[in-house]
PDB file of C-alpha atoms and ligand atoms in Angstrom:
ATOM      1  CA  MET A   1       2.393  -7.694 -17.443  1.00  0.00           C
ATOM      2  CA  ARG A   2       1.761  -8.538 -13.859  1.00  0.00           C
ATOM      3  CA  VAL A   3      -1.895  -8.390 -12.860  1.00  0.00           C
ATOM      4  CA  HIS A   4      -3.482  -8.316  -9.412  1.00  0.00           C
ATOM      5  CA  HIS A   5      -7.157  -9.108  -8.897  1.00  0.00           C
ATOM      6  CA  LEU A   6      -8.725  -6.810  -6.288  1.00  0.00           C
ATOM      7  CA  ASN A   7     -12.163  -6.765  -4.718  1.00  0.00           C
ATOM      8  CA  CYS A   8     -12.743  -3.043  -4.161  1.00  0.00           C
ATOM      9  CA  ILE A   9     -15.625  -3.170  -1.675  1.00  0.00           C
ATOM     10  CA  SER A  10     -18.297  -5.830  -1.753  1.00  0.00           C
ATOM     11  CA  THR A  11     -21.956  -4.998  -1.960  1.00  0.00           C
ATOM     12  CA  CYS A  12     -24.609  -6.754   0.106  1.00  0.00           C
ATOM     13  CA  PRO A  13     -27.816  -6.667  -1.912  1.00  0.00           C
ATOM     14  CA  LEU A  14     -31.293  -7.353  -0.618  1.00  0.00           C
ATOM     15  CA  GLY A  15     -32.536 -10.759  -1.666  1.00  0.00           C
ATOM     16  CA  GLY A  16     -29.615 -12.871  -0.411  1.00  0.00           C
ATOM     17  CA  LYS A  17     -29.708 -16.207  -2.167  1.00  0.00           C
ATOM     18  CA  LEU A  18     -31.973 -14.838  -4.900  1.00  0.00           C
ATOM     19  CA  MET A  19     -29.063 -12.601  -5.910  1.00  0.00           C
ATOM     20  CA  ASP A  20     -25.813 -14.481  -5.368  1.00  0.00           C
ATOM     21  CA  GLY A  21     -27.098 -18.060  -5.338  1.00  0.00           C
ATOM     22  CA  ARG A  22     -24.982 -18.908  -2.289  1.00  0.00           C
ATOM     23  CA  THR A  23     -26.203 -16.952   0.768  1.00  0.00           C
ATOM     24  CA  GLU A  24     -28.253 -19.362   2.920  1.00  0.00           C
ATOM     25  CA  SER A  25     -31.539 -17.515   2.776  1.00  0.00           C
ATOM     26  CA  ILE A  26     -33.395 -14.811   0.905  1.00  0.00           C
ATOM     27  CA  ILE A  27     -33.910 -12.803   4.099  1.00  0.00           C
ATOM     28  CA  ARG A  28     -30.221 -12.177   4.676  1.00  0.00           C
ATOM     29  CA  ARG A  29     -28.323  -9.805   2.443  1.00  0.00           C
ATOM     30  CA  GLY A  30     -26.260 -11.330  -0.362  1.00  0.00           C
ATOM     31  CA  HIS A  31     -22.631 -10.784  -1.271  1.00  0.00           C
ATOM     32  CA  LEU A  32     -21.340  -9.492  -4.589  1.00  0.00           C
ATOM     33  CA  ALA A  33     -17.776  -8.568  -5.474  1.00  0.00           C
ATOM     34  CA  CYS A  34     -16.417  -5.493  -7.197  1.00  0.00           C
ATOM     35  CA  HIS A  35     -13.644  -7.036  -9.268  1.00  0.00           C
ATOM     36  CA  CYS A  36     -10.940  -4.577 -10.343  1.00  0.00           C
ATOM     37  CA  LEU A  37      -7.489  -5.172 -11.821  1.00  0.00           C
ATOM     38  CA  LEU A  38      -4.188  -3.570 -10.924  1.00  0.00           C
ATOM     39  CA  VAL A  39      -1.790  -3.936 -13.845  1.00  0.00           C
ATOM     40  CA  GLU A  40       1.926  -3.340 -13.489  1.00  0.00           C
ATOM     41  CA  GLY A  41       2.964  -1.631 -16.726  1.00  0.00           C
ATOM     42  CA  ASN A  42       6.554  -0.839 -17.725  1.00  0.00           C
ATOM     43  CA  SER A  43       6.570   2.654 -16.325  1.00  0.00           C
ATOM     44  CA  SER A  44       3.330   3.040 -14.399  1.00  0.00           C
ATOM     45  CA  LEU A  45       0.439   1.284 -12.743  1.00  0.00           C
ATOM     46  CA  ILE A  46      -2.891   0.883 -14.492  1.00  0.00           C
ATOM     47  CA  LEU A  47      -6.223   0.235 -12.809  1.00  0.00           C
ATOM     48  CA  VAL A  48      -9.153  -1.400 -14.550  1.00  0.00           C
ATOM     49  CA  ASP A  49     -12.196   0.030 -12.721  1.00  0.00           C
ATOM     50  CA  THR A  50     -11.873   1.475  -9.216  1.00  0.00           C
ATOM     51  CA  GLY A  51     -14.795   0.130  -7.195  1.00  0.00           C
ATOM     52  CA  LEU A  52     -15.908   2.332  -4.321  1.00  0.00           C
ATOM     53  CA  GLY A  53     -13.312   4.736  -2.936  1.00  0.00           C
ATOM     54  CA  ARG A  54     -12.149   6.307   0.304  1.00  0.00           C
ATOM     55  CA  ARG A  55     -14.548   9.236   0.100  1.00  0.00           C
ATOM     56  CA  ASP A  56     -17.465   6.845  -0.401  1.00  0.00           C
ATOM     57  CA  VAL A  57     -16.363   5.023   2.751  1.00  0.00           C
ATOM     58  CA  SER A  58     -16.012   8.151   4.846  1.00  0.00           C
ATOM     59  CA  ASP A  59     -19.191   9.912   3.708  1.00  0.00           C
ATOM     60  CA  PRO A  60     -21.510   7.561   1.822  1.00  0.00           C
ATOM     61  CA  GLU A  61     -24.639   9.700   2.132  1.00  0.00           C
ATOM     62  CA  SER A  62     -23.144  12.678   0.326  1.00  0.00           C
ATOM     63  CA  ARG A  63     -21.692  10.552  -2.457  1.00  0.00           C
ATOM     64  CA  LEU A  64     -24.189   7.790  -3.203  1.00  0.00           C
ATOM     65  CA  SER A  65     -27.946   7.717  -3.654  1.00  0.00           C
ATOM     66  CA  TRP A  66     -30.220   6.544  -0.875  1.00  0.00           C
ATOM     67  CA  PHE A  67     -31.781   4.183  -3.417  1.00  0.00           C
ATOM     68  CA  PHE A  68     -28.590   2.214  -4.023  1.00  0.00           C
ATOM     69  CA  LEU A  69     -27.344   2.574  -0.451  1.00  0.00           C
ATOM     70  CA  SER A  70     -30.459   0.749   0.740  1.00  0.00           C
ATOM     71  CA  LEU A  71     -30.623  -1.693  -2.146  1.00  0.00           C
ATOM     72  CA  VAL A  72     -27.009  -2.908  -2.174  1.00  0.00           C
ATOM     73  CA  SER A  73     -25.650  -1.705   1.200  1.00  0.00           C
ATOM     74  CA  PRO A  74     -21.913  -1.673   0.414  1.00  0.00           C
ATOM     75  CA  ASP A  75     -19.570  -3.205   2.992  1.00  0.00           C
ATOM     76  CA  PHE A  76     -17.680   0.047   3.620  1.00  0.00           C
ATOM     77  CA  ARG A  77     -14.218  -1.015   4.809  1.00  0.00           C
ATOM     78  CA  GLU A  78     -11.432   1.355   3.896  1.00  0.00           C
ATOM     79  CA  GLU A  79      -8.897  -1.475   3.683  1.00  0.00           C
ATOM     80  CA  MET A  80     -10.843  -2.786   0.666  1.00  0.00           C
ATOM     81  CA  THR A  81     -10.498   0.414  -1.398  1.00  0.00           C
ATOM     82  CA  ALA A  82      -8.194   0.255  -4.420  1.00  0.00           C
ATOM     83  CA  PHE A  83      -6.048   3.010  -2.862  1.00  0.00           C
ATOM     84  CA  ARG A  84      -5.357   0.984   0.271  1.00  0.00           C
ATOM     85  CA  GLN A  85      -4.822  -2.281  -1.600  1.00  0.00           C
ATOM     86  CA  VAL A  86      -2.350  -0.618  -3.993  1.00  0.00           C
ATOM     87  CA  ARG A  87      -0.381   0.407  -0.892  1.00  0.00           C
ATOM     88  CA  ARG A  88      -0.651  -3.006   0.732  1.00  0.00           C
ATOM     89  CA  LEU A  89       0.841  -4.492  -2.400  1.00  0.00           C
ATOM     90  CA  GLY A  90       3.884  -2.280  -1.862  1.00  0.00           C
ATOM     91  CA  TYR A  91       3.163   0.338  -4.528  1.00  0.00           C
ATOM     92  CA  ASP A  92       2.741   4.084  -4.358  1.00  0.00           C
ATOM     93  CA  PRO A  93      -0.819   5.132  -5.334  1.00  0.00           C
ATOM     94  CA  ARG A  94       0.734   8.163  -7.098  1.00  0.00           C
ATOM     95  CA  ASP A  95       2.183   5.715  -9.624  1.00  0.00           C
ATOM     96  CA  VAL A  96      -1.328   4.830 -10.805  1.00  0.00           C
ATOM     97  CA  ARG A  97      -1.185   6.905 -13.999  1.00  0.00           C
ATOM     98  CA  HIS A  98      -4.034   5.328 -15.950  1.00  0.00           C
ATOM     99  CA  ILE A  99      -7.507   4.064 -15.115  1.00  0.00           C
ATOM    100  CA  VAL A 100      -9.551   2.236 -17.732  1.00  0.00           C
ATOM    101  CA  LEU A 101     -13.262   2.191 -16.897  1.00  0.00           C
ATOM    102  CA  THR A 102     -15.851  -0.335 -18.003  1.00  0.00           C
ATOM    103  CA  HIS A 103     -18.513   2.281 -17.216  1.00  0.00           C
ATOM    104  CA  LEU A 104     -19.377   5.107 -14.839  1.00  0.00           C
ATOM    105  CA  ASP A 105     -21.784   3.429 -12.413  1.00  0.00           C
ATOM    106  CA  PHE A 106     -21.102   4.520  -8.815  1.00  0.00           C
ATOM    107  CA  ASP A 107     -19.661   1.143  -7.811  1.00  0.00           C
ATOM    108  CA  HIS A 108     -17.042   1.259 -10.572  1.00  0.00           C
ATOM    109  CA  ALA A 109     -16.079   4.940 -10.519  1.00  0.00           C
ATOM    110  CA  GLY A 110     -16.068   5.695  -6.772  1.00  0.00           C
ATOM    111  CA  GLY A 111     -12.310   5.287  -6.426  1.00  0.00           C
ATOM    112  CA  LEU A 112     -11.410   7.744  -9.220  1.00  0.00           C
ATOM    113  CA  ASP A 113     -10.955  10.565  -6.707  1.00  0.00           C
ATOM    114  CA  ASP A 114      -8.211   8.609  -4.928  1.00  0.00           C
ATOM    115  CA  PHE A 115      -5.839   8.742  -7.913  1.00  0.00           C
ATOM    116  CA  PRO A 116      -5.296  12.396  -8.860  1.00  0.00           C
ATOM    117  CA  HIS A 117      -2.358  11.560 -11.155  1.00  0.00           C
ATOM    118  CA  ALA A 118      -4.305   9.192 -13.395  1.00  0.00           C
ATOM    119  CA  THR A 119      -5.705   9.724 -16.860  1.00  0.00           C
ATOM    120  CA  VAL A 120      -9.136   8.077 -17.073  1.00  0.00           C
ATOM    121  CA  HIS A 121     -10.104   6.231 -20.267  1.00  0.00           C
ATOM    122  CA  MET A 122     -13.655   5.320 -21.295  1.00  0.00           C
ATOM    123  CA  LEU A 123     -16.055   5.324 -24.233  1.00  0.00           C
ATOM    124  CA  ALA A 124     -17.370   8.740 -25.291  1.00  0.00           C
ATOM    125  CA  SER A 125     -20.952   7.467 -25.197  1.00  0.00           C
ATOM    126  CA  GLU A 126     -20.495   6.517 -21.533  1.00  0.00           C
ATOM    127  CA  ARG A 127     -19.395   9.998 -20.557  1.00  0.00           C
ATOM    128  CA  ASP A 128     -22.132  11.635 -22.611  1.00  0.00           C
ATOM    129  CA  ALA A 129     -24.977   9.553 -21.180  1.00  0.00           C
ATOM    130  CA  ALA A 130     -23.702   9.775 -17.596  1.00  0.00           C
ATOM    131  CA  VAL A 131     -23.261  13.545 -17.781  1.00  0.00           C
ATOM    132  CA  ALA A 132     -26.693  14.025 -19.399  1.00  0.00           C
ATOM    133  CA  GLN A 133     -28.438  12.474 -16.327  1.00  0.00           C
ATOM    134  CA  LYS A 134     -31.615  12.023 -18.341  1.00  0.00           C
ATOM    135  CA  THR A 135     -33.641   9.728 -16.101  1.00  0.00           C
ATOM    136  CA  TRP A 136     -34.274   9.333 -12.390  1.00  0.00           C
ATOM    137  CA  LEU A 137     -32.286   6.100 -12.367  1.00  0.00           C
ATOM    138  CA  ASP A 138     -29.393   7.795 -14.192  1.00  0.00           C
ATOM    139  CA  ARG A 139     -29.204  10.315 -11.384  1.00  0.00           C
ATOM    140  CA  GLN A 140     -29.048   7.529  -8.794  1.00  0.00           C
ATOM    141  CA  ARG A 141     -26.405   5.447 -10.589  1.00  0.00           C
ATOM    142  CA  PHE A 142     -24.132   8.120 -12.145  1.00  0.00           C
ATOM    143  CA  ARG A 143     -22.779  10.363  -9.376  1.00  0.00           C
ATOM    144  CA  PRO A 144     -21.069  13.627 -10.365  1.00  0.00           C
ATOM    145  CA  GLN A 145     -19.919  13.813  -6.718  1.00  0.00           C
ATOM    146  CA  GLN A 146     -17.386  11.103  -7.671  1.00  0.00           C
ATOM    147  CA  TRP A 147     -15.972  12.927 -10.693  1.00  0.00           C
ATOM    148  CA  SER A 148     -13.226  15.275  -9.490  1.00  0.00           C
ATOM    149  CA  SER A 149     -11.159  13.625 -12.258  1.00  0.00           C
ATOM    150  CA  ARG A 150     -13.303  15.019 -15.078  1.00  0.00           C
ATOM    151  CA  ASP A 151     -10.616  17.178 -16.659  1.00  0.00           C
ATOM    152  CA  ARG A 152      -8.457  14.052 -16.974  1.00  0.00           C
ATOM    153  CA  TRP A 153     -11.031  11.957 -18.823  1.00  0.00           C
ATOM    154  CA  ARG A 154     -10.046  10.749 -22.307  1.00  0.00           C
ATOM    155  CA  VAL A 155     -12.905   9.391 -24.341  1.00  0.00           C
ATOM    156  CA  TYR A 156     -13.008   7.186 -27.415  1.00  0.00           C
ATOM    157  CA  GLN A 157     -15.482   6.321 -30.127  1.00  0.00           C
ATOM    158  CA  ALA A 158     -16.500   2.656 -30.286  1.00  0.00           C
ATOM    159  CA  GLY A 159     -15.197   0.659 -33.223  1.00  0.00           C
ATOM    160  CA  GLU A 160     -12.340   2.841 -34.435  1.00  0.00           C
ATOM    161  CA  GLY A 161      -9.643   0.201 -34.198  1.00  0.00           C
ATOM    162  CA  GLU A 162      -9.092  -3.280 -35.578  1.00  0.00           C
ATOM    163  CA  ARG A 163     -11.105  -6.239 -34.351  1.00  0.00           C
ATOM    164  CA  TRP A 164     -10.388  -8.205 -31.190  1.00  0.00           C
ATOM    165  CA  PHE A 165     -11.527 -11.860 -31.400  1.00  0.00           C
ATOM    166  CA  GLY A 166     -14.377 -10.685 -33.628  1.00  0.00           C
ATOM    167  CA  PHE A 167     -15.379  -7.830 -31.302  1.00  0.00           C
ATOM    168  CA  ASP A 168     -14.968  -4.147 -32.077  1.00  0.00           C
ATOM    169  CA  ARG A 169     -12.191  -2.435 -30.220  1.00  0.00           C
ATOM    170  CA  VAL A 170     -11.315   1.218 -29.885  1.00  0.00           C
ATOM    171  CA  ARG A 171      -8.110   2.598 -31.340  1.00  0.00           C
ATOM    172  CA  ALA A 172      -5.035   2.596 -29.114  1.00  0.00           C
ATOM    173  CA  LEU A 173      -5.596   4.135 -25.695  1.00  0.00           C
ATOM    174  CA  GLU A 174      -3.510   7.278 -25.215  1.00  0.00           C
ATOM    175  CA  GLY A 175      -0.330   6.512 -23.254  1.00  0.00           C
ATOM    176  CA  LEU A 176      -1.152   2.841 -22.791  1.00  0.00           C
ATOM    177  CA  PRO A 177       0.588  -0.185 -24.327  1.00  0.00           C
ATOM    178  CA  PRO A 178      -1.202  -2.282 -26.996  1.00  0.00           C
ATOM    179  CA  GLU A 179      -1.699  -5.023 -24.407  1.00  0.00           C
ATOM    180  CA  ILE A 180      -4.584  -2.995 -22.923  1.00  0.00           C
ATOM    181  CA  VAL A 181      -7.673  -2.921 -25.133  1.00  0.00           C
ATOM    182  CA  LEU A 182     -11.095  -1.324 -24.670  1.00  0.00           C
ATOM    183  CA  VAL A 183     -13.816  -3.571 -26.134  1.00  0.00           C
ATOM    184  CA  PRO A 184     -17.279  -1.961 -26.442  1.00  0.00           C
ATOM    185  CA  LEU A 185     -19.976  -4.181 -24.889  1.00  0.00           C
ATOM    186  CA  ILE A 186     -22.971  -1.882 -25.014  1.00  0.00           C
ATOM    187  CA  GLY A 187     -26.182  -2.722 -23.173  1.00  0.00           C
ATOM    188  CA  HIS A 188     -25.886  -2.326 -19.390  1.00  0.00           C
ATOM    189  CA  THR A 189     -25.124   1.330 -20.173  1.00  0.00           C
ATOM    190  CA  PHE A 190     -24.854   3.197 -23.482  1.00  0.00           C
ATOM    191  CA  GLY A 191     -21.065   3.288 -23.269  1.00  0.00           C
ATOM    192  CA  HIS A 192     -20.334   0.079 -21.438  1.00  0.00           C
ATOM    193  CA  ALA A 193     -17.096  -1.719 -22.394  1.00  0.00           C
ATOM    194  CA  GLY A 194     -14.954  -4.669 -21.449  1.00  0.00           C
ATOM    195  CA  VAL A 195     -11.240  -4.226 -20.840  1.00  0.00           C
ATOM    196  CA  ALA A 196      -8.822  -6.824 -22.213  1.00  0.00           C
ATOM    197  CA  VAL A 197      -5.301  -7.215 -20.835  1.00  0.00           C
ATOM    198  CA  GLN A 198      -2.747  -9.397 -22.573  1.00  0.00           C
ATOM    199  CA  ARG A 199      -0.318 -11.423 -20.518  1.00  0.00           C
ATOM    200  CA  GLY A 200       1.992 -13.596 -22.566  1.00  0.00           C
ATOM    201  CA  ASP A 201      -0.123 -15.654 -24.932  1.00  0.00           C
ATOM    202  CA  LYS A 202      -3.294 -15.267 -22.882  1.00  0.00           C
ATOM    203  CA  TRP A 203      -5.804 -12.435 -22.540  1.00  0.00           C
ATOM    204  CA  LEU A 204      -7.856 -11.489 -19.524  1.00  0.00           C
ATOM    205  CA  LEU A 205     -11.217  -9.932 -20.404  1.00  0.00           C
ATOM    206  CA  GLN A 206     -12.822  -7.937 -17.592  1.00  0.00           C
ATOM    207  CA  ALA A 207     -16.339  -7.837 -19.005  1.00  0.00           C
ATOM    208  CA  GLY A 208     -17.652  -5.379 -16.398  1.00  0.00           C
ATOM    209  CA  ASP A 209     -21.415  -5.647 -16.024  1.00  0.00           C
ATOM    210  CA  ALA A 210     -22.001  -7.298 -19.412  1.00  0.00           C
ATOM    211  CA  TYR A 211     -23.150 -10.227 -17.275  1.00  0.00           C
ATOM    212  CA  PHE A 212     -23.374 -10.709 -13.482  1.00  0.00           C
ATOM    213  CA  PHE A 213     -23.351 -14.411 -12.677  1.00  0.00           C
ATOM    214  CA  HIS A 214     -20.721 -16.933 -13.770  1.00  0.00           C
ATOM    215  CA  ALA A 215     -23.254 -19.489 -15.036  1.00  0.00           C
ATOM    216  CA  GLU A 216     -24.603 -16.958 -17.537  1.00  0.00           C
ATOM    217  CA  MET A 217     -21.502 -17.771 -19.563  1.00  0.00           C
ATOM    218  CA  ASP A 218     -22.103 -21.526 -19.516  1.00  0.00           C
ATOM    219  CA  PRO A 219     -22.104 -22.347 -23.244  1.00  0.00           C
ATOM    220  CA  GLU A 220     -24.519 -25.272 -22.867  1.00  0.00           C
ATOM    221  CA  HIS A 221     -26.938 -24.213 -20.121  1.00  0.00           C
ATOM    222  CA  PRO A 222     -26.685 -20.494 -19.424  1.00  0.00           C
ATOM    223  CA  ARG A 223     -28.551 -19.528 -16.284  1.00  0.00           C
ATOM    224  CA  CYS A 224     -28.775 -16.665 -13.807  1.00  0.00           C
ATOM    225  CA  THR A 225     -30.240 -16.187 -10.342  1.00  0.00           C
ATOM    226  CA  PRO A 226     -33.685 -14.522 -10.454  1.00  0.00           C
ATOM    227  CA  GLY A 227     -32.484 -11.547  -8.430  1.00  0.00           C
ATOM    228  CA  LEU A 228     -29.575 -10.768 -10.725  1.00  0.00           C
ATOM    229  CA  ARG A 229     -31.778 -11.277 -13.767  1.00  0.00           C
ATOM    230  CA  PHE A 230     -34.122  -8.654 -12.357  1.00  0.00           C
ATOM    231  CA  TYR A 231     -31.265  -6.311 -11.436  1.00  0.00           C
ATOM    232  CA  GLN A 232     -29.790  -6.505 -14.944  1.00  0.00           C
ATOM    233  CA  TRP A 233     -33.203  -5.810 -16.452  1.00  0.00           C
ATOM    234  CA  MET A 234     -33.674  -2.806 -14.162  1.00  0.00           C
ATOM    235  CA  MET A 235     -30.266  -1.353 -15.014  1.00  0.00           C
ATOM    236  CA  GLU A 236     -30.081  -2.089 -18.749  1.00  0.00           C
ATOM    237  CA  LYS A 237     -30.029   0.760 -21.272  1.00  0.00           C
ATOM    238  CA  ASP A 238     -30.206  -1.312 -24.452  1.00  0.00           C
ATOM    239  CA  ARG A 239     -31.683  -4.757 -23.965  1.00  0.00           C
ATOM    240  CA  ARG A 240     -31.080  -6.070 -27.480  1.00  0.00           C
ATOM    241  CA  ALA A 241     -27.436  -5.050 -27.442  1.00  0.00           C
ATOM    242  CA  ARG A 242     -26.954  -6.473 -23.947  1.00  0.00           C
ATOM    243  CA  LEU A 243     -28.359  -9.900 -24.795  1.00  0.00           C
ATOM    244  CA  TRP A 244     -26.524  -9.961 -28.110  1.00  0.00           C
ATOM    245  CA  ASN A 245     -23.237  -9.217 -26.328  1.00  0.00           C
ATOM    246  CA  GLN A 246     -23.934 -11.957 -23.798  1.00  0.00           C
ATOM    247  CA  ARG A 247     -24.393 -14.416 -26.656  1.00  0.00           C
ATOM    248  CA  ARG A 248     -21.129 -13.280 -28.237  1.00  0.00           C
ATOM    249  CA  LEU A 249     -19.264 -13.602 -24.926  1.00  0.00           C
ATOM    250  CA  ARG A 250     -20.613 -17.142 -24.460  1.00  0.00           C
ATOM    251  CA  GLU A 251     -19.434 -17.959 -27.947  1.00  0.00           C
ATOM    252  CA  LEU A 252     -16.020 -16.475 -27.132  1.00  0.00           C
ATOM    253  CA  ARG A 253     -15.803 -18.695 -24.076  1.00  0.00           C
ATOM    254  CA  ARG A 254     -16.860 -21.749 -26.085  1.00  0.00           C
ATOM    255  CA  THR A 255     -14.372 -21.193 -28.874  1.00  0.00           C
ATOM    256  CA  HIS A 256     -11.414 -19.415 -27.223  1.00  0.00           C
ATOM    257  CA  ALA A 257     -11.365 -20.507 -23.578  1.00  0.00           C
ATOM    258  CA  SER A 258      -7.675 -21.360 -23.801  1.00  0.00           C
ATOM    259  CA  GLU A 259      -6.756 -17.892 -25.089  1.00  0.00           C
ATOM    260  CA  VAL A 260      -9.172 -15.634 -23.199  1.00  0.00           C
ATOM    261  CA  GLU A 261      -9.961 -15.733 -19.472  1.00  0.00           C
ATOM    262  CA  LEU A 262     -13.383 -14.113 -19.223  1.00  0.00           C
ATOM    263  CA  PHE A 263     -14.839 -12.714 -16.004  1.00  0.00           C
ATOM    264  CA  CYS A 264     -17.239 -10.002 -14.870  1.00  0.00           C
ATOM    265  CA  SER A 265     -17.262  -7.371 -12.121  1.00  0.00           C
ATOM    266  CA  HIS A 266     -19.598  -8.782  -9.522  1.00  0.00           C
ATOM    267  CA  ASP A 267     -19.349 -12.580  -9.473  1.00  0.00           C
ATOM    268  CA  LEU A 268     -17.759 -13.878  -6.260  1.00  0.00           C
ATOM    269  CA  LEU A 269     -16.783 -17.275  -7.581  1.00  0.00           C
ATOM    270  CA  GLU A 270     -14.823 -15.816 -10.486  1.00  0.00           C
ATOM    271  CA  LEU A 271     -13.088 -13.311  -8.211  1.00  0.00           C
ATOM    272  CA  GLU A 272     -12.070 -15.931  -5.676  1.00  0.00           C
ATOM    273  CA  ARG A 273     -10.848 -18.323  -8.349  1.00  0.00           C
ATOM    274  CA  LEU A 274      -8.735 -15.710 -10.111  1.00  0.00           C
ATOM    275  CA  SER A 275      -7.396 -13.944  -7.007  1.00  0.00           C
ATOM    276  CA  GLY A 276      -6.775 -17.136  -5.067  1.00  0.00           C
ATOM    277  CA  ARG A 277      -8.207 -15.654  -1.869  1.00  0.00           C
ATOM    278  CA  SER A 278     -11.502 -14.915  -0.157  1.00  0.00           C
ATOM    279  CA  ALA A 279     -13.403 -11.879  -1.434  1.00  0.00           C
ATOM    280  CA  GLU A 280     -13.455 -10.642   2.181  1.00  0.00           C
ATOM    281  CA  VAL A 281      -9.732  -9.951   2.389  1.00  0.00           C
ATOM    282  CA  PRO A 282      -7.607  -7.339   0.660  1.00  0.00           C
ATOM    283  CA  ALA A 283      -4.624  -8.166  -1.533  1.00  0.00           C
ATOM    284  CA  ARG A 284      -1.370  -8.116   0.379  1.00  0.00           C
ATOM    285  CA  MET A 285       2.325  -7.977   0.001  1.00  0.00           C
ATOM    286  CA  ILE A 286       4.420 -10.992   0.932  1.00  0.00           C
ATOM    287  CA  VAL A 287       7.076 -10.060   3.459  1.00  0.00           C
ATOM    288  CA  ARG A 288      10.307 -11.997   3.190  1.00  0.00           C
ATOM    289  CA  PRO A 289      12.350 -12.949   6.265  1.00  0.00           C
ATOM    290  CA  VAL A 290      14.317 -10.118   7.802  1.00  0.00           C
ATOM    291  CA  ALA A 291      17.672  -9.654   6.032  1.00  0.00           C
ATOM    292  CA  ALA A 292      20.937  -8.531   7.642  1.00  0.00           C
ATOM    293  CA  HIS A 293      20.362  -4.887   6.690  1.00  0.00           C
ATOM    294  CA  GLY A 294      16.793  -4.708   7.891  1.00  0.00           C
ATOM    295  CA  PRO A 295      13.398  -5.820   6.693  1.00  0.00           C
ATOM    296  CA  GLU A 296      13.112  -6.610   3.030  1.00  0.00           C
ATOM    297  CA  THR A 297       9.825  -6.723   1.289  1.00  0.00           C
ATOM    298  CA  THR A 298       8.786  -7.983  -2.057  1.00  0.00           C
ATOM    299  CA  LYS A 299       5.673  -7.539  -4.078  1.00  0.00           C
ATOM    300  CA  SER A 300       2.903 -10.033  -3.813  1.00  0.00           C
ATOM    301  CA  ASP A 301       2.831 -13.311  -5.654  1.00  0.00           C
ATOM    302  CA  VAL A 302      -0.338 -14.595  -4.101  1.00  0.00           C
ATOM    303  CA  SER A 303      -2.727 -12.560  -6.144  1.00  0.00           C
ATOM    304  CA  ALA A 304      -0.727 -12.328  -9.362  1.00  0.00           C
ATOM    305  CA  ARG A 305      -2.349 -14.902 -11.595  1.00  0.00           C
TER     306      ARG A 305
HETATM  307 ZN1  LIG B 401     -21.637  -2.794 -11.421  1.00  0.00          ZN
END
């Protein structure tokens, strides 16, 4: 399986260095990624998370809450949407037939509307809690305005399938190959999950918002910036489960680093390492020299790692 790492619209949170650990000051806004995957399956394209989408870019106020717009001020550039990057890579967005979601927060689900031919897979508990809109914060983070895909949602119970490196996994995802696995990692939300993708003898694990900062997964000295520690506390739905899952992910990294490449949604360093390019630029297609019969293009190698 060929996999492309995409940053589908950065966010620029208040707190600068306190959040990302690398902006020069705490007065300037920080920079977080929105790490999505585009997977080339045998017969279709599969997205893991969608980031923010074209409708969010064109009309943010009607789609997102003022609370998060002011707090994280997304860098709304249409060229960074999954839709546009799928095209830049030389694919047809209509061939995106499946989207696997880590969770339904606005910055992961905003691009759903751009792929009307896709079945959307997630945990049942994620759908139920997001739809229920029980708290004020739920209504800011889960945005029904982004859910035109609702009749194409397929939901799964956690822990119906076999184990995956000691973690629960859901049973096979409808229409998807066994190389794509949904791994419940409850805590950030009630139905939060990681998505594992097998390539050869190695797995990628997109751990979503199970953690936010690369050093949180340091097996010896886990640490997090104060701003992201606060943000995770503010957003968490089940603290015990979240911290327990972080411990298990650290243990996975310690014991299986050669078999599992672990990364999260919002860490810039991880995104830039895995994509091989700056988080500021979209994925692109490599264009080969012009052939005798006209321009020939080929799909990107740069971001396929
Ligand atoms: Zn997030």
